[in-house]
Amino acid sequence: MGYGARITRERMSGTDIIVYGILLAALALVFLTYGKIVFDIVMKGIGFVDWGYLTEDPRMSGRAGGVFPIIVSTLWVLSIAVVVAVPISLAIAIFVTEYLSPFSTLSRIFRLSMLILASVPSIAFGLFGATFFAQYLGFGTSILTGGLTLAIMVIPICAFAFEEVFRLLPTGYRNGAFALGARKARFIFFILIPASATDIITVVLLGTGRALAETAALLFTSGYSDRMPESIFDPGRVLSIHIYDLSMGIPGGDRMASASAILLIGLFLIISSVGIFFSRKAKT
Amino acid sequence: MLVERTITEQMSEPATARPDPALQANGITVSLNGRKLLRDVSLSVQPNEIMAIIGPSGCGKTTFLTTLNRMIHHTLPAATVEGDIVLNGRRVFPSDENPADLRCRIAMIFQRPNPFPFSIRMNMEFALKAAGDRDKASYPDKIEKNLRAVNLWDALKDRLNDTATSLSGGEQQRLCIARALLSGPDVVLFDEPCSALDPISSTAVEELISELKTERSIVIVTHNLAQAARISDHCAFFFSEDGSGRLMELGPTDQIMNHPRQETTRAYVNGEVC
């Protein structure tokens, strides 16, 4: 081959092919499994998802009718959880990264406890929420109790992830800001948070997804009632509980459960898209 | 005010006794976990002078530079600093003054250009706000004046809303210099400002540094001896002995480069030690 020969990809041989094969097989396995799940849900439920399903009240324990009150309850619970959890976890992460040395005892204790809390089964948070928010603070079984319980559950996850995000901020930004005479607060609000905006949004989405999918923690905090909540002190049924109830408790609720599952996936896709849109915007 | 001094005067006078220094460091010793990174360094920088700090890697040049504007609190939080630093006749270390205020008067430029990932305008405005400048109406003029000072205005005047990270390395570094000049510092510290740049950008930044000294003093750490010879008035040669950095020799650049008094200095400038 002389001049002008095309550069072709290096040919693989021996172990390379085996490694490539294993990696590809792992990818295919995961892809096919998720594909099958989504395919089944969609095939089963898509026939029920129409305008009426989105806008009507459920009838016959959800066997017929729509899920409007359930979507409303879900969005309420989720909003409370995110609005409470994000500022608190941001504050924790900023305190740990900016005011503690990474090797200090306090910061080690923080990381260990966040790790432990993040892996506590969600039903334990549900029990805590039912005793503390519902009984002790007197919020009862309500959307507020459910939202706060979810907030407590996602705070460790978000705080841990935020801490990682802030530690990865290029040292150049940090040094640059302080060398210009910036005080810590200015650095935090005008450099640290804006420069990490994309990653902050990603973490918020991670927490939102976790909260959206949560069932166990909400069973005895936000309740089962499928009526339209009038305020955050009313109980309200979220989508994941609706799915659980339809598939486990209601004979013949299977197909409607799939329809709700489609909504849940759809809802998360919408929230993610909005998040990604804003994180792109934050970059410019 | 550039004071002419002969080599013999330099030799007979201790470094700290030169007239009216802009910046004076006396007996700076930096320790980290019981180890002395820097031992008893004293030197002074005259107004409108470029002082180059040269020496092998790991001899405490950058550490010394960061003690001057107290950035060491951020870069090496566990380090302790002894000695004192005087800026324009006023002691700034040890002092009750907030180090952030000191950094507006002793600016610092880093090895890698570090513009914030926002627009060029926001980079400049951040510096003004950080320096406590509340006169927002004057921002555009100040931004223009300082971008002109680093010869970037003509290239950037229509692109102020572009993100600063889209600039070339050399432009980024000049933007960082403009950003640092906004607070009107008396001294600018440069930590190997050209080492991450291509030769053409490097020359542009080097020429810029030479222009900057007309209004302020400059301390530059460099590994590039030719650069030190081209732009500096005085050179400080640092060398590590028993793991601690020391100031081995201080003098006019010509003396350090061509007639060093110390054997280690001679070996270093001739490329025999690195």
Coordinates of C-alpha atoms in Angstrom, one line a residue:
Chain A
M1 CA 0.0 0.0 0.0
G2 CA 1.4 3.3 -1.0
Y3 CA 0.3 6.9 -0.6
G4 CA -3.4 7.5 -0.3
A5 CA -4.1 4.1 1.3
R6 CA -7.1 4.2 3.5
I7 CA -6.4 3.8 7.2
T8 CA -8.4 0.7 8.2
R9 CA -9.3 -0.3 11.6
E10 CA -6.8 -2.5 13.3
R11 CA -7.7 -6.1 12.9
M12 CA -8.6 -7.9 16.2
S13 CA -7.2 -11.2 17.1
G14 CA -7.2 -13.8 19.8
T15 CA -8.0 -12.4 23.2
D16 CA -9.3 -9.2 21.7
I17 CA -12.1 -11.1 20.0
I18 CA -13.0 -12.9 23.2
V19 CA -13.1 -9.7 25.3
Y20 CA -15.1 -8.0 22.5
G21 CA -17.5 -10.9 22.5
I22 CA -18.1 -10.9 26.2
L23 CA -18.6 -7.2 26.4
L24 CA -21.0 -7.2 23.5
A25 CA -22.9 -10.2 25.0
A26 CA -23.3 -8.3 28.3
L27 CA -24.6 -5.3 26.5
A28 CA -27.0 -7.4 24.4
L29 CA -28.3 -9.3 27.4
V30 CA -29.2 -6.1 29.2
F31 CA -30.6 -4.5 26.2
L32 CA -32.8 -7.5 25.3
T33 CA -34.1 -7.9 28.9
Y34 CA -35.1 -4.2 29.2
G35 CA -36.5 -4.4 25.6
K36 CA -38.6 -7.4 26.5
I37 CA -40.0 -5.7 29.7
V38 CA -40.9 -2.5 27.9
F39 CA -42.3 -4.5 24.9
D40 CA -44.6 -6.6 27.2
I41 CA -45.8 -3.6 29.1
V42 CA -46.5 -1.6 26.0
M43 CA -48.3 -4.5 24.2
K44 CA -50.5 -5.2 27.2
G45 CA -51.4 -1.6 28.2
I46 CA -51.1 0.7 25.2
G47 CA -54.7 -0.1 24.1
F48 CA -56.0 1.5 27.3
V49 CA -54.0 4.7 27.2
D50 CA -56.1 7.4 25.5
W51 CA -57.3 10.9 26.4
G52 CA -60.0 9.6 28.7
Y53 CA -57.5 7.5 30.6
L54 CA -55.4 10.6 31.3
T55 CA -58.3 12.9 32.3
E56 CA -60.9 10.7 34.0
D57 CA -61.3 9.4 37.6
P58 CA -60.7 5.7 38.2
R59 CA -63.8 3.5 38.4
M60 CA -64.3 0.0 39.8
S61 CA -61.0 0.3 41.8
G62 CA -59.1 1.2 38.7
R63 CA -60.4 -1.6 36.5
A64 CA -62.0 1.1 34.4
G65 CA -61.9 4.8 34.0
G66 CA -58.7 6.9 34.1
V67 CA -55.9 7.9 36.4
F68 CA -56.2 11.7 36.5
P69 CA -56.2 12.0 40.4
I70 CA -53.3 9.6 40.5
I71 CA -51.2 11.7 38.2
V72 CA -52.0 14.8 40.2
S73 CA -51.0 13.0 43.5
T74 CA -47.9 11.7 41.9
L75 CA -46.7 15.1 40.8
W76 CA -47.5 16.6 44.2
V77 CA -45.6 14.0 46.1
L78 CA -42.7 14.2 43.7
S79 CA -42.6 18.0 43.8
I80 CA -42.6 18.1 47.6
A81 CA -39.8 15.5 47.7
V82 CA -37.6 17.3 45.1
V83 CA -38.2 20.8 46.5
V84 CA -37.3 19.7 50.0
A85 CA -34.5 17.2 49.2
V86 CA -32.5 19.2 46.6
P87 CA -31.7 22.3 48.6
I88 CA -30.9 20.3 51.7
S89 CA -28.7 17.8 49.9
L90 CA -26.9 20.7 48.1
A91 CA -26.3 22.4 51.4
I92 CA -24.9 19.3 53.0
A93 CA -22.6 18.6 50.0
I94 CA -21.4 22.2 49.9
F95 CA -20.7 22.2 53.6
V96 CA -18.7 19.0 53.3
T97 CA -16.7 19.9 50.2
E98 CA -16.1 23.6 51.0
Y99 CA -15.8 23.8 54.7
L100 CA -14.4 20.4 55.8
S101 CA -11.1 18.9 54.8
P102 CA -11.7 15.6 52.8
F103 CA -9.6 13.8 55.4
S104 CA -11.3 15.2 58.5
T105 CA -13.2 12.9 60.8
L106 CA -16.5 14.7 60.2
S107 CA -16.2 14.3 56.5
R108 CA -15.4 10.6 56.8
I109 CA -18.5 10.2 59.1
F110 CA -20.6 12.0 56.6
R111 CA -19.6 9.8 53.7
L112 CA -20.1 6.6 55.7
S113 CA -23.5 7.6 57.0
M114 CA -24.7 8.8 53.6
L115 CA -23.6 5.4 52.2
I116 CA -25.4 3.5 54.9
L117 CA -28.5 5.7 54.6
A118 CA -28.6 5.3 50.8
S119 CA -28.7 1.5 51.2
V120 CA -31.4 1.4 53.9
P121 CA -34.5 -0.4 52.5
S122 CA -37.1 2.1 51.5
I123 CA -39.7 0.4 53.7
A124 CA -37.7 1.5 56.7
F125 CA -38.0 5.1 55.6
G126 CA -41.8 4.5 55.1
L127 CA -42.0 3.4 58.8
F128 CA -40.1 6.4 59.9
G129 CA -42.3 8.7 57.8
A130 CA -45.5 7.1 59.2
T131 CA -44.3 7.6 62.8
F132 CA -42.5 10.9 62.6
F133 CA -44.4 13.0 59.9
A134 CA -47.8 11.3 60.1
Q135 CA -48.1 10.7 63.9
Y136 CA -45.6 12.9 65.7
L137 CA -45.9 16.0 63.5
G138 CA -49.6 15.2 62.9
F139 CA -49.6 15.4 59.1
G140 CA -51.5 12.1 59.0
T141 CA -51.5 9.9 55.9
S142 CA -51.1 12.6 53.3
I143 CA -49.3 13.8 50.3
L144 CA -47.2 16.0 52.5
T145 CA -46.1 13.0 54.6
G146 CA -45.4 11.0 51.5
G147 CA -43.3 13.8 49.9
L148 CA -41.3 14.4 53.1
T149 CA -40.6 10.7 53.5
L150 CA -39.4 10.5 49.9
A151 CA -37.3 13.6 50.5
I152 CA -35.6 11.9 53.5
M153 CA -35.0 8.9 51.4
V154 CA -33.4 10.7 48.5
I155 CA -31.3 13.2 50.5
P156 CA -28.5 10.7 51.2
I157 CA -28.4 9.7 47.5
C158 CA -28.4 13.3 46.3
A159 CA -26.0 14.6 48.9
F160 CA -23.5 11.8 48.2
A161 CA -23.7 12.5 44.4
F162 CA -23.5 16.3 44.8
E163 CA -20.4 15.9 46.9
E164 CA -18.8 13.9 44.2
V165 CA -19.8 16.5 41.6
F166 CA -18.3 19.4 43.7
R167 CA -15.1 17.5 44.3
L168 CA -14.6 17.1 40.6
L169 CA -14.8 20.8 39.9
P170 CA -11.5 21.7 38.2
T171 CA -9.1 23.2 40.8
G172 CA -8.4 25.9 38.2
Y173 CA -11.9 27.4 38.8
R174 CA -11.4 27.3 42.6
N175 CA -8.0 28.8 42.5
G176 CA -9.0 31.3 39.9
A177 CA -11.9 32.6 41.9
F178 CA -10.0 32.9 45.2
A179 CA -7.0 34.5 43.5
L180 CA -9.3 37.2 42.2
G181 CA -10.2 38.0 45.8
A182 CA -13.6 36.2 45.9
R183 CA -15.0 35.3 49.3
K184 CA -16.2 31.8 49.8
A185 CA -19.9 32.6 49.4
R186 CA -19.3 34.3 46.0
F187 CA -17.3 31.3 44.9
I188 CA -20.1 28.9 46.0
F189 CA -23.0 30.8 44.4
F190 CA -21.3 32.2 41.3
I191 CA -18.8 29.6 40.3
L192 CA -19.3 26.2 42.1
I193 CA -23.0 25.9 41.5
P194 CA -23.3 27.4 38.0
A195 CA -20.2 25.6 36.7
S196 CA -21.7 22.3 38.0
A197 CA -25.2 23.0 36.8
T198 CA -25.2 20.2 34.2
D199 CA -24.2 17.6 36.8
I200 CA -26.5 19.0 39.4
I201 CA -29.4 18.5 37.1
T202 CA -28.3 15.0 36.3
V203 CA -28.3 14.2 40.1
V204 CA -31.7 15.8 40.5
L205 CA -33.0 13.6 37.7
L206 CA -31.4 10.5 39.4
G207 CA -33.2 11.4 42.7
T208 CA -36.5 12.1 40.9
G209 CA -36.4 8.8 39.1
R210 CA -35.7 7.1 42.4
A211 CA -38.6 9.0 44.1
L212 CA -41.0 8.4 41.1
A213 CA -40.4 4.6 41.2
E214 CA -40.8 4.4 45.0
T215 CA -43.7 2.2 46.3
A216 CA -42.8 0.8 49.7
A217 CA -42.1 4.1 51.4
L218 CA -45.4 5.5 50.3
L219 CA -47.6 2.6 51.2
F220 CA -48.3 4.0 54.7
T221 CA -47.4 7.6 54.2
S222 CA -49.3 9.0 51.3
G223 CA -51.9 6.3 51.3
Y224 CA -54.1 4.4 48.9
S225 CA -57.0 6.8 48.3
D226 CA -57.6 7.2 44.5
R227 CA -59.7 10.3 45.0
M228 CA -58.5 13.7 43.8
P229 CA -56.5 15.4 46.6
E230 CA -57.8 18.8 47.6
S231 CA -54.7 19.8 49.4
I232 CA -51.3 18.4 50.4
F233 CA -52.9 17.3 53.7
D234 CA -55.2 14.9 51.8
P235 CA -54.0 11.3 51.1
G236 CA -53.3 10.6 47.5
R237 CA -52.3 7.5 45.5
V238 CA -49.2 7.7 43.4
L239 CA -48.7 5.8 40.1
S240 CA -46.3 3.2 41.5
I241 CA -48.8 2.3 44.3
H242 CA -51.6 2.2 41.7
I243 CA -49.6 -0.2 39.6
Y244 CA -48.8 -2.3 42.7
D245 CA -52.5 -2.3 43.8
L246 CA -53.8 -3.1 40.4
S247 CA -51.5 -6.0 39.7
M248 CA -51.4 -7.5 43.3
G249 CA -54.8 -6.6 44.8
I250 CA -57.4 -6.2 42.0
P251 CA -58.4 -9.3 40.0
G252 CA -58.4 -8.4 36.3
G253 CA -56.3 -5.2 37.0
D254 CA -53.3 -6.5 35.1
R255 CA -53.8 -4.7 31.8
M256 CA -54.6 -1.4 33.6
A257 CA -51.4 -1.9 35.6
S258 CA -49.5 -2.0 32.3
A259 CA -51.3 1.1 31.1
S260 CA -50.2 2.9 34.3
A261 CA -46.7 1.6 33.9
I262 CA -46.5 3.1 30.4
L263 CA -47.6 6.4 32.0
L264 CA -44.9 6.1 34.7
I265 CA -42.2 5.5 32.1
G266 CA -43.6 8.3 30.0
L267 CA -43.7 10.7 32.9
F268 CA -40.0 9.9 33.6
L269 CA -39.1 10.4 30.0
I270 CA -40.8 13.8 30.0
I271 CA -39.1 14.9 33.3
S272 CA -35.7 13.7 31.9
S273 CA -36.1 15.5 28.7
V274 CA -37.0 18.8 30.5
G275 CA -33.9 18.2 32.7
I276 CA -31.6 17.5 29.8
F277 CA -33.0 20.6 28.0
F278 CA -32.2 22.7 30.9
S279 CA -28.8 21.2 31.5
R280 CA -27.9 21.9 27.8
K281 CA -29.0 25.4 28.4
A282 CA -27.0 25.7 31.6
K283 CA -23.9 24.9 29.6
T284 CA -24.1 27.9 27.4
Chain B
M1 CA 11.3 53.8 39.7
L2 CA 14.0 51.5 38.5
V3 CA 17.1 51.8 40.6
E4 CA 20.4 51.1 39.0
R5 CA 22.6 48.9 41.1
T6 CA 26.0 47.6 40.4
I7 CA 26.9 44.0 41.1
T8 CA 29.2 45.1 43.9
E9 CA 26.3 46.9 45.6
Q10 CA 24.2 43.9 45.3
M11 CA 26.9 41.8 46.9
S12 CA 27.5 44.2 49.7
E13 CA 23.8 44.8 50.5
P14 CA 21.5 42.3 52.0
A15 CA 18.5 41.7 49.7
T16 CA 16.1 43.2 52.1
A17 CA 17.9 46.6 52.4
R18 CA 17.2 47.7 48.8
P19 CA 15.4 51.0 48.7
D20 CA 11.5 51.2 48.8
P21 CA 10.6 47.7 47.8
A22 CA 7.1 47.2 46.5
L23 CA 6.9 43.7 48.0
Q24 CA 9.2 42.4 50.7
A25 CA 9.3 38.9 52.1
N26 CA 11.3 38.3 55.2
G27 CA 12.3 34.9 56.5
I28 CA 9.6 32.9 54.9
T29 CA 9.5 29.3 56.1
V30 CA 6.7 27.0 55.0
S31 CA 6.2 23.7 56.8
L32 CA 3.8 20.9 56.0
N33 CA 3.2 18.1 58.5
G34 CA 6.6 18.8 60.2
R35 CA 8.5 18.9 57.0
K36 CA 10.0 22.2 55.9
L37 CA 9.1 22.8 52.2
L38 CA 10.8 26.2 52.2
R39 CA 13.4 27.5 54.6
D40 CA 14.0 31.1 55.5
V41 CA 13.5 32.9 52.2
S42 CA 13.9 36.6 52.1
L43 CA 13.7 38.7 49.0
S44 CA 12.3 42.0 47.9
V45 CA 10.8 43.2 44.6
Q46 CA 11.1 46.8 43.5
P47 CA 8.4 48.8 41.8
N48 CA 8.2 48.2 38.1
E49 CA 10.6 45.3 38.3
I50 CA 10.2 41.8 37.0
M51 CA 11.6 39.3 39.4
A52 CA 12.1 35.8 38.0
I53 CA 12.2 32.8 40.3
I54 CA 14.1 29.9 38.7
G55 CA 15.3 26.6 40.0
P56 CA 14.8 22.8 39.6
S57 CA 11.4 21.2 40.1
G58 CA 10.3 20.7 43.7
C59 CA 12.4 23.4 45.2
G60 CA 9.5 25.4 46.5
K61 CA 9.2 28.1 43.8
T62 CA 5.4 27.8 43.5
T63 CA 5.0 27.4 47.2
F64 CA 6.9 30.6 47.8
L65 CA 4.8 32.4 45.2
T66 CA 1.5 31.2 46.8
T67 CA 2.7 32.5 50.2
L68 CA 3.0 36.0 48.8
N69 CA -0.8 36.4 48.2
R70 CA -1.7 33.8 50.8
M71 CA -3.2 31.5 48.2
I72 CA -1.3 28.8 50.0
H73 CA -4.3 28.6 52.4
H74 CA -6.3 27.2 49.5
T75 CA -3.6 25.2 47.7
L76 CA -2.0 23.7 50.8
P77 CA -4.5 24.2 53.6
A78 CA -2.4 22.2 56.1
A79 CA 0.8 24.2 55.6
T80 CA 2.0 26.7 58.2
V81 CA 3.9 29.8 57.2
E82 CA 6.4 31.7 59.3
G83 CA 8.0 35.1 58.5
D84 CA 6.4 38.3 57.3
I85 CA 5.4 40.0 54.1
V86 CA 5.3 43.7 53.5
L87 CA 3.5 45.3 50.6
N88 CA 4.2 49.0 49.9
G89 CA 5.4 49.5 53.4
R90 CA 2.5 47.8 55.2
R91 CA 2.7 44.4 56.7
V92 CA 0.2 42.1 55.0
F93 CA 1.3 38.9 56.7
P94 CA 0.9 38.2 59.5
S95 CA -2.1 40.5 59.5
D96 CA -5.8 40.6 60.5
E97 CA -6.7 41.7 57.0
N98 CA -8.9 39.2 55.1
P99 CA -6.6 37.4 52.6
A100 CA -9.2 37.9 49.9
D101 CA -8.6 41.6 50.0
L102 CA -4.9 41.1 49.8
R103 CA -5.4 39.0 46.6
C104 CA -7.0 42.0 44.9
R105 CA -3.6 43.8 45.4
I106 CA -1.4 40.9 44.7
A107 CA -2.9 39.1 41.7
M108 CA -2.0 35.7 40.5
I109 CA -1.8 34.0 37.1
F110 CA -1.6 30.2 37.0
Q111 CA 0.2 27.7 34.9
R112 CA -2.9 26.6 33.1
P113 CA -5.3 29.2 31.8
N114 CA -8.3 29.0 34.1
P115 CA -11.2 31.0 32.6
F116 CA -14.5 30.1 34.2
P117 CA -16.8 28.2 31.8
F118 CA -19.1 31.2 31.3
S119 CA -19.0 34.1 28.8
I120 CA -16.0 36.4 28.5
R121 CA -18.1 39.2 29.9
M122 CA -19.1 37.2 32.9
N123 CA -15.5 36.2 33.6
M124 CA -14.6 39.9 33.7
E125 CA -17.6 40.9 35.8
F126 CA -16.9 38.2 38.3
A127 CA -13.5 39.7 38.9
L128 CA -14.9 43.2 39.3
K129 CA -17.6 42.0 41.8
A130 CA -15.1 39.8 43.7
A131 CA -12.9 42.9 44.1
G132 CA -15.9 44.7 45.6
D133 CA -16.5 47.1 42.7
R134 CA -20.2 48.0 42.9
D135 CA -20.2 50.7 40.2
K136 CA -21.9 48.6 37.5
A137 CA -22.2 51.4 35.1
S138 CA -18.4 51.5 34.8
Y139 CA -18.0 47.8 34.1
P140 CA -18.1 48.1 30.3
D141 CA -15.3 50.7 30.3
K142 CA -13.2 48.7 32.7
I143 CA -13.6 45.6 30.7
E144 CA -12.6 47.3 27.5
K145 CA -9.6 49.0 29.1
N146 CA -8.3 45.8 30.5
L147 CA -8.9 43.7 27.4
R148 CA -7.1 46.4 25.5
A149 CA -4.2 46.1 28.0
V150 CA -3.8 42.5 27.1
N151 CA -4.3 43.1 23.3
L152 CA -7.5 41.2 23.1
W153 CA -10.1 43.9 22.7
D154 CA -10.0 44.0 18.9
A155 CA -10.4 40.3 18.6
L156 CA -13.0 39.9 21.3
K157 CA -15.1 43.1 21.3
D158 CA -17.9 41.5 19.3
R159 CA -17.7 38.2 21.1
L160 CA -18.0 39.1 24.7
N161 CA -20.9 36.8 25.1
D162 CA -19.0 33.8 23.7
T163 CA -17.9 31.3 26.3
A164 CA -14.4 31.9 27.5
T165 CA -13.4 28.3 27.1
S166 CA -13.9 28.6 23.3
L167 CA -10.8 30.8 23.1
S168 CA -7.4 29.5 22.2
G169 CA -5.0 28.6 25.0
G170 CA -3.0 31.8 24.5
E171 CA -6.2 34.0 24.4
Q172 CA -7.5 32.3 27.5
Q173 CA -4.3 33.1 29.4
R174 CA -4.4 36.7 28.3
L175 CA -8.1 36.9 29.3
C176 CA -7.0 35.5 32.7
I177 CA -4.4 38.3 32.9
A178 CA -7.0 40.9 32.0
R179 CA -9.3 39.5 34.6
A180 CA -6.6 39.7 37.2
L181 CA -5.7 43.3 36.3
L182 CA -9.3 44.5 37.0
S183 CA -8.7 45.0 40.7
G184 CA -5.7 47.2 39.9
P185 CA -3.1 45.1 41.7
D186 CA 0.3 46.5 42.7
V187 CA 2.0 43.1 42.1
V188 CA 1.2 40.3 39.7
L189 CA 2.4 36.8 40.4
F190 CA 2.9 34.5 37.5
D191 CA 3.3 30.8 38.0
E192 CA 4.9 29.4 34.8
P193 CA 2.3 31.3 32.7
C194 CA 3.6 30.0 29.4
S195 CA 4.3 26.4 30.1
A196 CA 0.9 25.2 28.8
L197 CA 1.0 27.4 25.7
D198 CA 2.3 27.0 22.1
P199 CA 5.4 29.0 21.1
I200 CA 3.5 31.9 19.4
S201 CA 1.0 32.4 22.2
S202 CA 3.9 32.0 24.7
T203 CA 5.7 34.9 23.0
A204 CA 2.6 37.1 23.1
V205 CA 2.1 36.5 26.8
E206 CA 5.8 37.1 27.4
E207 CA 5.7 40.4 25.6
L208 CA 2.6 41.3 27.6
I209 CA 4.3 40.6 30.9
S210 CA 7.1 43.0 29.9
E211 CA 4.6 45.7 29.1
L212 CA 2.8 45.2 32.4
K213 CA 5.7 46.1 34.5
T214 CA 5.4 49.8 33.5
E215 CA 2.6 50.1 36.1
R216 CA 3.3 47.3 38.6
S217 CA 5.8 44.8 39.9
I218 CA 5.9 41.3 38.7
V219 CA 7.1 38.0 40.2
I220 CA 7.3 35.1 37.7
V221 CA 8.2 31.5 38.3
T222 CA 9.6 30.0 35.2
H223 CA 11.4 26.9 34.1
N224 CA 12.4 28.6 30.9
L225 CA 15.8 30.2 31.5
A226 CA 15.8 32.0 28.1
Q227 CA 12.5 33.5 29.1
A228 CA 13.8 34.6 32.5
A229 CA 16.9 36.1 30.7
R230 CA 14.7 38.0 28.2
I231 CA 12.2 39.6 30.5
S232 CA 13.4 39.7 34.1
D233 CA 15.4 42.4 35.9
H234 CA 16.4 40.3 38.8
C235 CA 16.5 36.5 39.3
A236 CA 16.1 34.5 42.4
F237 CA 17.6 31.0 42.2
F238 CA 15.9 28.5 44.4
F239 CA 17.4 25.1 45.2
S240 CA 16.4 22.2 47.4
E241 CA 18.7 21.2 50.2
D242 CA 17.9 18.3 52.5
G243 CA 14.3 18.4 51.1
S244 CA 13.8 22.1 51.9
G245 CA 13.7 24.8 49.3
R246 CA 16.1 27.7 49.8
L247 CA 17.0 30.9 48.1
M248 CA 20.5 30.2 46.9
E249 CA 21.3 33.3 45.0
L250 CA 19.6 36.6 44.2
G251 CA 20.9 39.2 41.8
P252 CA 20.5 41.1 38.6
T253 CA 19.5 38.7 35.8
D254 CA 22.7 39.2 33.9
Q255 CA 24.7 38.3 36.9
I256 CA 22.7 35.1 37.7
M257 CA 22.8 34.0 34.0
N258 CA 26.4 34.9 33.2
H259 CA 28.5 35.3 36.3
P260 CA 26.8 33.4 39.1
R261 CA 28.6 33.4 42.4
Q262 CA 27.4 30.1 43.6
E263 CA 28.5 26.8 42.0
T264 CA 25.0 25.3 42.1
T265 CA 23.6 28.4 40.3
R266 CA 26.3 28.1 37.6
A267 CA 25.5 24.4 37.2
Y268 CA 21.8 25.0 36.9
V269 CA 22.0 27.9 34.4
N270 CA 24.4 25.8 32.3
G271 CA 21.9 22.9 32.3
E272 CA 24.0 20.6 34.4
V273 CA 21.4 20.2 37.1
C274 CA 17.7 20.0 36.4

